[in-house]
Coordinates of N, CA and C in Angstrom, one line a residue:
M12 N -34.9 -31.6 -30.0 CA -34.4 -32.4 -29.1 C -35.1 -32.1 -27.7
I13 N -35.7 -33.0 -27.1 CA -36.5 -32.9 -25.9 C -35.7 -33.5 -24.8
F14 N -35.5 -32.7 -23.7 CA -35.0 -33.1 -22.4 C -36.0 -33.4 -21.4
T15 N -35.7 -34.5 -20.6 CA -36.6 -34.7 -19.5 C -36.0 -34.1 -18.3
K16 N -36.6 -33.9 -17.2 CA -36.1 -33.3 -16.0 C -35.2 -34.2 -15.2
K17 N -35.5 -35.5 -15.2 CA -34.8 -36.4 -14.4 C -33.3 -36.5 -14.9
P18 N -33.0 -36.8 -16.2 CA -31.5 -36.6 -16.4 C -30.7 -35.5 -16.2
L19 N -31.5 -34.4 -16.4 CA -30.8 -33.2 -16.1 C -30.6 -32.9 -14.6
V20 N -31.6 -33.2 -13.9 CA -31.3 -33.2 -12.4 C -30.2 -34.1 -11.9
L21 N -30.2 -35.3 -12.4 CA -29.2 -36.3 -12.1 C -27.8 -35.7 -12.5
F22 N -27.6 -35.1 -13.7 CA -26.4 -34.5 -14.1 C -25.9 -33.5 -13.2
F23 N -26.8 -32.6 -12.7 CA -26.3 -31.5 -11.9 C -25.9 -32.1 -10.5
A24 N -26.7 -33.1 -10.0 CA -26.5 -33.7 -8.7 C -25.0 -34.3 -8.8
I25 N -24.6 -35.0 -9.8 CA -23.4 -35.7 -10.2 C -22.2 -34.7 -10.1
F26 N -22.5 -33.6 -10.8 CA -21.6 -32.5 -11.0 C -21.3 -31.9 -9.6
L27 N -22.2 -31.6 -8.8 CA -22.0 -30.9 -7.5 C -21.4 -31.9 -6.6
L28 N -21.7 -33.3 -6.8 CA -20.9 -34.1 -5.8 C -19.4 -34.2 -6.2
F29 N -19.0 -34.3 -7.5 CA -17.7 -34.3 -7.8 C -16.9 -32.9 -7.6
S30 N -17.7 -31.9 -7.8 CA -17.1 -30.5 -7.6 C -16.8 -30.2 -6.1
S31 N -17.5 -30.9 -5.2 CA -17.2 -30.6 -3.9 C -16.3 -31.6 -3.2
C32 N -15.7 -32.6 -4.1 CA -14.7 -33.5 -3.6 C -13.4 -33.0 -3.8
S33 N -12.5 -33.1 -2.9 CA -11.0 -32.6 -3.2 C -10.0 -33.5 -2.4
N34 N -8.9 -33.6 -2.9 CA -7.8 -34.3 -2.1 C -7.0 -33.3 -1.4
Q35 N -7.3 -32.0 -1.3 CA -6.7 -31.1 -0.5 C -7.2 -31.0 0.8
D36 N -6.3 -30.6 1.8 CA -6.8 -30.5 3.3 C -7.6 -29.2 3.3
D37 N -8.3 -29.0 4.5 CA -9.1 -27.9 4.8 C -8.4 -26.9 5.6
T38 N -7.0 -26.7 5.5 CA -6.4 -25.8 6.3 C -6.3 -24.6 5.6
D39 N -6.4 -23.4 6.3 CA -6.4 -22.1 5.7 C -5.0 -21.4 5.7
G40 N -3.9 -22.1 5.7 CA -2.6 -21.6 5.8 C -2.0 -21.3 7.1
T41 N -2.8 -21.6 8.1 CA -2.3 -21.3 9.4 C -2.0 -22.7 10.2
N42 N -1.0 -22.6 11.1 CA -0.6 -23.8 11.9 C -0.7 -23.3 13.3
T43 N -1.2 -24.2 14.1 CA -1.2 -23.9 15.5 C -0.3 -24.8 16.3
D44 N 0.2 -24.5 17.4 CA 1.1 -25.4 18.2 C 0.5 -25.5 19.5
D45 N 1.3 -26.1 20.4 CA 0.6 -26.4 21.7 C 0.6 -25.3 22.7
N46 N 1.2 -24.0 22.3 CA 1.2 -22.8 23.0 C 0.1 -21.8 22.6
N47 N -0.8 -22.3 21.8 CA -1.9 -21.4 21.3 C -1.4 -20.2 20.6
F48 N -0.2 -20.3 19.9 CA 0.2 -19.3 19.1 C -0.1 -19.7 17.7
V49 N -0.4 -18.8 16.8 CA -0.8 -19.1 15.3 C 0.4 -18.5 14.5
E50 N 0.8 -19.5 13.6 CA 1.8 -19.1 12.6 C 1.1 -18.8 11.4
V51 N 1.1 -17.7 10.9 CA 0.5 -17.2 9.6 C 1.5 -17.3 8.5
I52 N 1.2 -17.8 7.4 CA 2.1 -17.9 6.3 C 1.7 -16.8 5.4
L53 N 2.6 -15.7 5.2 CA 2.2 -14.7 4.4 C 2.5 -14.9 3.0
P54 N 1.9 -14.2 2.1 CA 2.4 -14.3 0.7 C 3.7 -13.6 0.4
N55 N 4.5 -14.0 -0.4 CA 5.6 -13.2 -0.9 C 5.2 -12.1 -1.9
I56 N 5.3 -10.9 -1.3 CA 5.0 -9.8 -2.1 C 6.2 -9.1 -2.6
T57 N 6.4 -9.0 -3.8 CA 7.5 -8.3 -4.4 C 7.1 -7.3 -5.5
G58 N 8.0 -6.5 -5.9 CA 7.7 -5.7 -7.0 C 7.5 -4.2 -6.6
Y59 N 7.2 -3.9 -5.4 CA 7.0 -2.4 -5.2 C 7.6 -2.2 -3.8
P60 N 8.6 -1.5 -3.6 CA 9.3 -1.3 -2.4 C 8.4 -0.4 -1.5
I61 N 8.4 -0.8 -0.2 CA 7.5 -0.1 0.7 C 8.5 0.9 1.6
V62 N 8.2 2.1 1.7 CA 9.0 3.0 2.5 C 8.6 2.9 4.1
D63 N 9.6 2.8 4.9 CA 9.4 2.8 6.2 C 8.4 4.1 6.7
T64 N 7.6 3.9 7.7 CA 6.8 4.9 8.2 C 7.5 6.0 9.0
N65 N 8.8 5.6 9.6 CA 9.6 6.3 10.7 C 8.6 6.4 11.9
Q66 N 7.7 5.7 12.1 CA 7.0 5.7 13.4 C 7.9 5.3 14.5
S67 N 8.0 6.1 15.5 CA 9.1 5.7 16.6 C 8.4 5.6 17.9
M68 N 7.1 5.8 18.0 CA 6.4 5.7 19.3 C 5.5 4.4 19.4
S69 N 5.3 3.8 20.5 CA 4.4 2.7 20.7 C 3.1 3.1 21.5
F70 N 2.1 2.5 21.3 CA 0.9 3.0 22.0 C 0.1 1.8 22.7
D71 N -0.7 2.1 23.7 CA -1.7 1.2 24.2 C -3.0 1.6 23.7
N72 N -4.0 1.3 24.4 CA -5.4 1.7 23.8 C -5.6 3.3 24.0
Y73 N -4.8 3.9 25.0 CA -5.2 5.4 25.3 C -3.9 6.2 25.1
S74 N -2.7 5.9 25.3 CA -1.6 6.7 25.4 C -0.3 6.0 24.8
I75 N 0.7 6.8 24.8 CA 2.0 6.4 24.4 C 2.6 5.5 25.6
I76 N 3.3 4.5 25.3 CA 4.0 3.7 26.1 C 5.3 3.3 25.7
S77 N 6.2 2.7 26.6 CA 7.5 2.3 26.2 C 7.4 1.1 25.4
A78 N 8.4 0.9 24.5 CA 8.3 -0.3 23.6 C 8.1 -1.6 24.2
P79 N 7.0 -2.2 23.9 CA 6.8 -3.5 24.5 C 7.8 -4.7 24.0
S80 N 8.1 -5.6 24.9 CA 8.8 -6.6 24.6 C 8.1 -7.9 23.9
V81 N 8.8 -8.9 23.4 CA 8.1 -10.0 22.8 C 7.3 -10.6 23.9
G82 N 6.1 -11.0 23.4 CA 5.2 -11.6 24.4 C 4.3 -10.6 25.3
D83 N 4.7 -9.3 25.3 CA 4.1 -8.3 26.1 C 2.7 -7.8 25.3
E84 N 1.8 -7.4 26.1 CA 0.6 -6.8 25.3 C 1.1 -5.7 24.5
F85 N 0.5 -5.5 23.3 CA 0.8 -4.4 22.4 C 2.1 -4.5 21.7
Y86 N 2.7 -5.8 21.7 CA 4.1 -6.0 21.1 C 3.7 -6.2 19.6
G87 N 4.7 -5.8 18.8 CA 4.5 -5.8 17.3 C 3.9 -4.6 16.5
Q88 N 4.2 -3.5 17.3 CA 3.7 -2.2 16.6 C 4.7 -1.8 15.5
D89 N 4.1 -0.7 14.7 CA 5.1 -0.4 13.6 C 6.4 0.2 14.1
A90 N 6.4 0.9 15.2 CA 7.7 1.4 15.7 C 8.8 0.4 15.9
Q91 N 8.3 -0.9 16.1 CA 9.3 -2.0 16.4 C 9.9 -2.6 15.1
Y92 N 9.6 -2.2 14.0 CA 10.0 -2.7 12.8 C 10.6 -1.5 12.0
S93 N 11.7 -1.9 11.3 CA 12.3 -0.8 10.4 C 12.3 -1.5 9.0
G94 N 12.2 -0.7 8.0 CA 12.3 -1.1 6.7 C 13.1 -0.1 5.9
N95 N 12.7 0.0 4.6 CA 13.4 1.0 3.8 C 13.3 2.3 4.3
Q96 N 14.4 2.9 4.9 CA 14.2 4.2 5.4 C 14.0 5.4 4.3
P97 N 13.1 6.3 4.5 CA 12.9 7.4 3.5 C 14.2 8.1 3.1
S98 N 14.3 8.2 1.9 CA 15.6 8.9 1.3 C 15.4 9.5 0.0
Y99 N 15.7 10.8 -0.1 CA 15.4 11.5 -1.3 C 16.6 12.3 -1.9
K100 N 16.7 12.5 -3.1 CA 17.6 13.2 -3.8 C 17.0 14.5 -4.5
D101 N 17.5 15.7 -4.1 CA 17.0 16.9 -4.7 C 17.8 17.1 -6.0
N102 N 16.9 17.1 -7.1 CA 17.6 17.2 -8.4 C 18.0 18.7 -8.7
G103 N 17.6 19.7 -7.9 CA 18.1 21.0 -8.3 C 17.2 21.7 -9.4
D104 N 16.2 20.9 -9.8 CA 15.2 21.6 -10.9 C 13.8 21.7 -10.4
G105 N 13.6 21.6 -9.1 CA 12.2 21.7 -8.6 C 11.5 20.3 -8.5
T106 N 12.4 19.2 -8.7 CA 12.0 17.9 -8.5 C 12.8 17.2 -7.6
L107 N 12.3 16.0 -7.0 CA 13.2 15.1 -6.3 C 12.9 13.8 -6.5
V108 N 13.9 12.8 -6.2 CA 13.6 11.4 -6.5 C 13.6 10.8 -5.3
D109 N 12.6 9.8 -5.0 CA 12.5 8.9 -3.9 C 13.4 7.8 -4.1
N110 N 14.5 7.8 -3.4 CA 15.5 6.8 -3.6 C 15.0 5.4 -3.3
V111 N 13.8 5.1 -2.5 CA 13.4 3.9 -2.3 C 12.5 3.4 -3.5
T112 N 11.7 4.2 -3.9 CA 10.7 3.8 -4.9 C 11.2 4.1 -6.3
G113 N 12.1 5.0 -6.5 CA 12.6 5.4 -7.8 C 11.6 6.5 -8.5
L114 N 10.6 6.9 -7.7 CA 9.7 7.9 -8.3 C 10.2 9.3 -8.2
M115 N 9.9 10.2 -9.2 CA 10.3 11.6 -9.2 C 9.0 12.3 -8.8
W116 N 9.2 13.3 -7.8 CA 8.1 14.1 -7.5 C 8.4 15.5 -7.6
Q117 N 7.3 16.4 -8.0 CA 7.5 17.7 -8.2 C 7.5 18.3 -6.7
Q118 N 8.4 19.1 -6.4 CA 8.4 19.9 -5.1 C 7.4 21.1 -5.1
S119 N 6.9 21.3 -3.9 CA 6.0 22.6 -3.9 C 6.7 23.7 -4.4
F120 N 6.1 24.5 -5.2 CA 6.7 25.8 -5.6 C 5.6 27.0 -5.7
D121 N 6.0 28.2 -5.9 CA 5.2 29.4 -5.9 C 4.4 29.5 -7.1
H122 N 3.2 28.7 -7.1 CA 2.4 28.7 -8.4 C 1.9 30.2 -8.8
N123 N 1.4 30.8 -7.8 CA 0.9 32.2 -8.0 C 1.8 33.4 -7.9
N124 N 3.2 33.0 -7.9 CA 4.3 34.1 -8.0 C 4.1 35.2 -7.0
D125 N 3.5 35.0 -5.7 CA 3.5 35.9 -4.8 C 4.6 36.1 -3.8
G126 N 5.6 35.1 -4.0 CA 6.9 35.2 -3.2 C 6.8 34.2 -2.0
E127 N 5.7 33.6 -1.7 CA 5.5 32.8 -0.7 C 4.8 31.5 -1.1
I128 N 5.3 30.2 -0.4 CA 4.7 29.0 -0.7 C 3.8 28.7 0.4
D129 N 2.4 28.8 0.0 CA 1.3 28.6 1.2 C 0.3 27.9 0.4
Y130 N -0.8 27.8 1.1 CA -2.1 27.1 0.7 C -2.6 27.7 -0.6
S131 N -2.4 29.0 -1.0 CA -2.9 29.5 -2.2 C -2.3 29.0 -3.4
D132 N -1.0 28.2 -3.3 CA -0.3 27.8 -4.3 C -0.7 26.3 -4.7
K133 N -1.6 25.7 -3.7 CA -2.0 24.4 -4.1 C -3.0 24.4 -5.1
L134 N -3.0 23.3 -5.9 CA -3.9 23.1 -7.0 C -5.0 22.1 -6.7
S135 N -6.2 22.2 -7.1 CA -7.1 21.2 -6.9 C -6.8 20.0 -7.8
Y136 N -7.6 18.8 -7.5 CA -7.5 17.6 -8.1 C -7.8 17.9 -9.8
D137 N -8.8 18.6 -10.0 CA -9.3 18.8 -11.4 C -8.2 19.7 -12.1
E138 N -7.6 20.6 -11.3 CA -6.7 21.5 -11.9 C -5.3 20.7 -12.3
I139 N -5.0 19.7 -11.4 CA -3.8 19.0 -11.8 C -4.0 17.9 -12.9
L140 N -5.3 17.4 -12.9 CA -5.8 16.4 -13.8 C -5.7 17.2 -15.3
N141 N -6.2 18.3 -15.2 CA -6.2 19.0 -16.6 C -4.7 19.2 -17.0
L142 N -3.8 19.6 -16.1 CA -2.4 19.8 -16.5 C -1.8 18.6 -17.0
V143 N -2.1 17.5 -16.4 CA -1.5 16.2 -16.9 C -2.1 15.7 -18.2
E144 N -3.3 15.8 -18.3 CA -4.1 15.3 -19.5 C -3.6 16.1 -20.7
N145 N -3.1 17.5 -20.5 CA -2.7 18.3 -21.6 C -1.3 18.3 -21.8
G146 N -0.6 17.2 -21.1 CA 0.8 17.1 -21.4 C 1.8 18.2 -20.8
V147 N 1.4 18.5 -19.6 CA 2.3 19.5 -19.0 C 3.8 19.2 -19.0
S148 N 4.6 20.2 -19.2 CA 6.1 20.0 -19.2 C 6.6 20.6 -17.8
Y149 N 7.4 19.8 -17.2 CA 8.1 20.3 -15.9 C 9.4 19.7 -15.8
A150 N 10.4 20.4 -15.7 CA 11.8 20.0 -15.5 C 12.2 19.1 -16.6
G151 N 11.7 19.4 -17.8 CA 12.2 18.7 -19.0 C 11.6 17.5 -19.3
Y152 N 10.4 17.1 -18.4 CA 9.7 15.8 -18.7 C 8.3 16.3 -19.1
Y153 N 7.7 15.2 -19.8 CA 6.3 15.4 -20.4 C 5.4 14.3 -20.0
D154 N 6.0 13.3 -19.2 CA 5.3 12.2 -18.9 C 4.7 12.2 -17.5
W155 N 4.4 13.3 -16.9 CA 3.9 13.4 -15.5 C 2.5 12.8 -15.5
R156 N 2.1 12.2 -14.3 CA 0.9 11.6 -14.0 C 0.6 11.9 -12.7
L157 N -0.7 11.6 -12.4 CA -1.1 11.6 -11.0 C -0.6 10.3 -10.2
P158 N -0.1 10.4 -8.9 CA 0.3 9.2 -8.3 C -0.8 8.3 -7.8
T159 N -0.6 7.2 -7.5 CA -1.6 6.3 -6.8 C -1.5 6.7 -5.4
I160 N -2.6 6.2 -4.6 CA -2.5 6.4 -3.2 C -1.4 5.7 -2.5
K161 N -1.0 4.6 -3.0 CA 0.1 3.8 -2.5 C 1.5 4.7 -2.7
E162 N 1.5 5.2 -3.8 CA 2.8 6.1 -4.0 C 2.8 7.4 -3.2
M163 N 1.7 8.0 -2.9 CA 1.5 9.0 -2.1 C 1.9 8.8 -0.6
Y164 N 1.5 7.6 -0.2 CA 1.9 7.1 1.1 C 3.3 7.0 1.4
S165 N 4.2 6.8 0.3 CA 5.6 6.7 0.5 C 6.1 8.0 0.8
L166 N 5.5 9.2 0.7 CA 6.0 10.5 1.1 C 5.7 10.9 2.4
I167 N 4.7 10.2 3.2 CA 4.3 10.6 4.5 C 5.4 10.0 5.5
I168 N 5.7 11.0 6.4 CA 6.7 10.6 7.5 C 5.6 10.6 8.7
F169 N 5.4 9.3 9.3 CA 4.3 9.2 10.4 C 4.8 9.5 11.7
S170 N 6.1 9.8 11.9 CA 6.4 10.0 13.2 C 6.2 11.6 13.5

């Protein structure tokens, strides 16, 4: 079967013409009103609870400031919003449960048995990965895994 170039080029030109036509508007999900404010329509994100940062201070470009009011410069900082407050339950077995996310965490403990919990008790990423891959048992559980960065952020108190 032999194709000539003209029908092939014509086919692609028609394809491009129809693929660029649409009955949808060109808006990007934002609406503007007469006051030059932009209303952004955010997606509905569900499925993972986010723990509040506990950030209590507001800042300008250089220093701490009193909490700005609506319409003030620097309004809308993290300290002005509260969400799921951090809450933990100590299980009494070296673990705790984050009551917001439902995740169980191992508490720091004396890995080297020197009577102190300090930097020498911390494990490297490779050491922890090796323990997890070999099915480490702790507090009666064998399904331990390394947390995601999002899960680790749920433990940080930013204030």
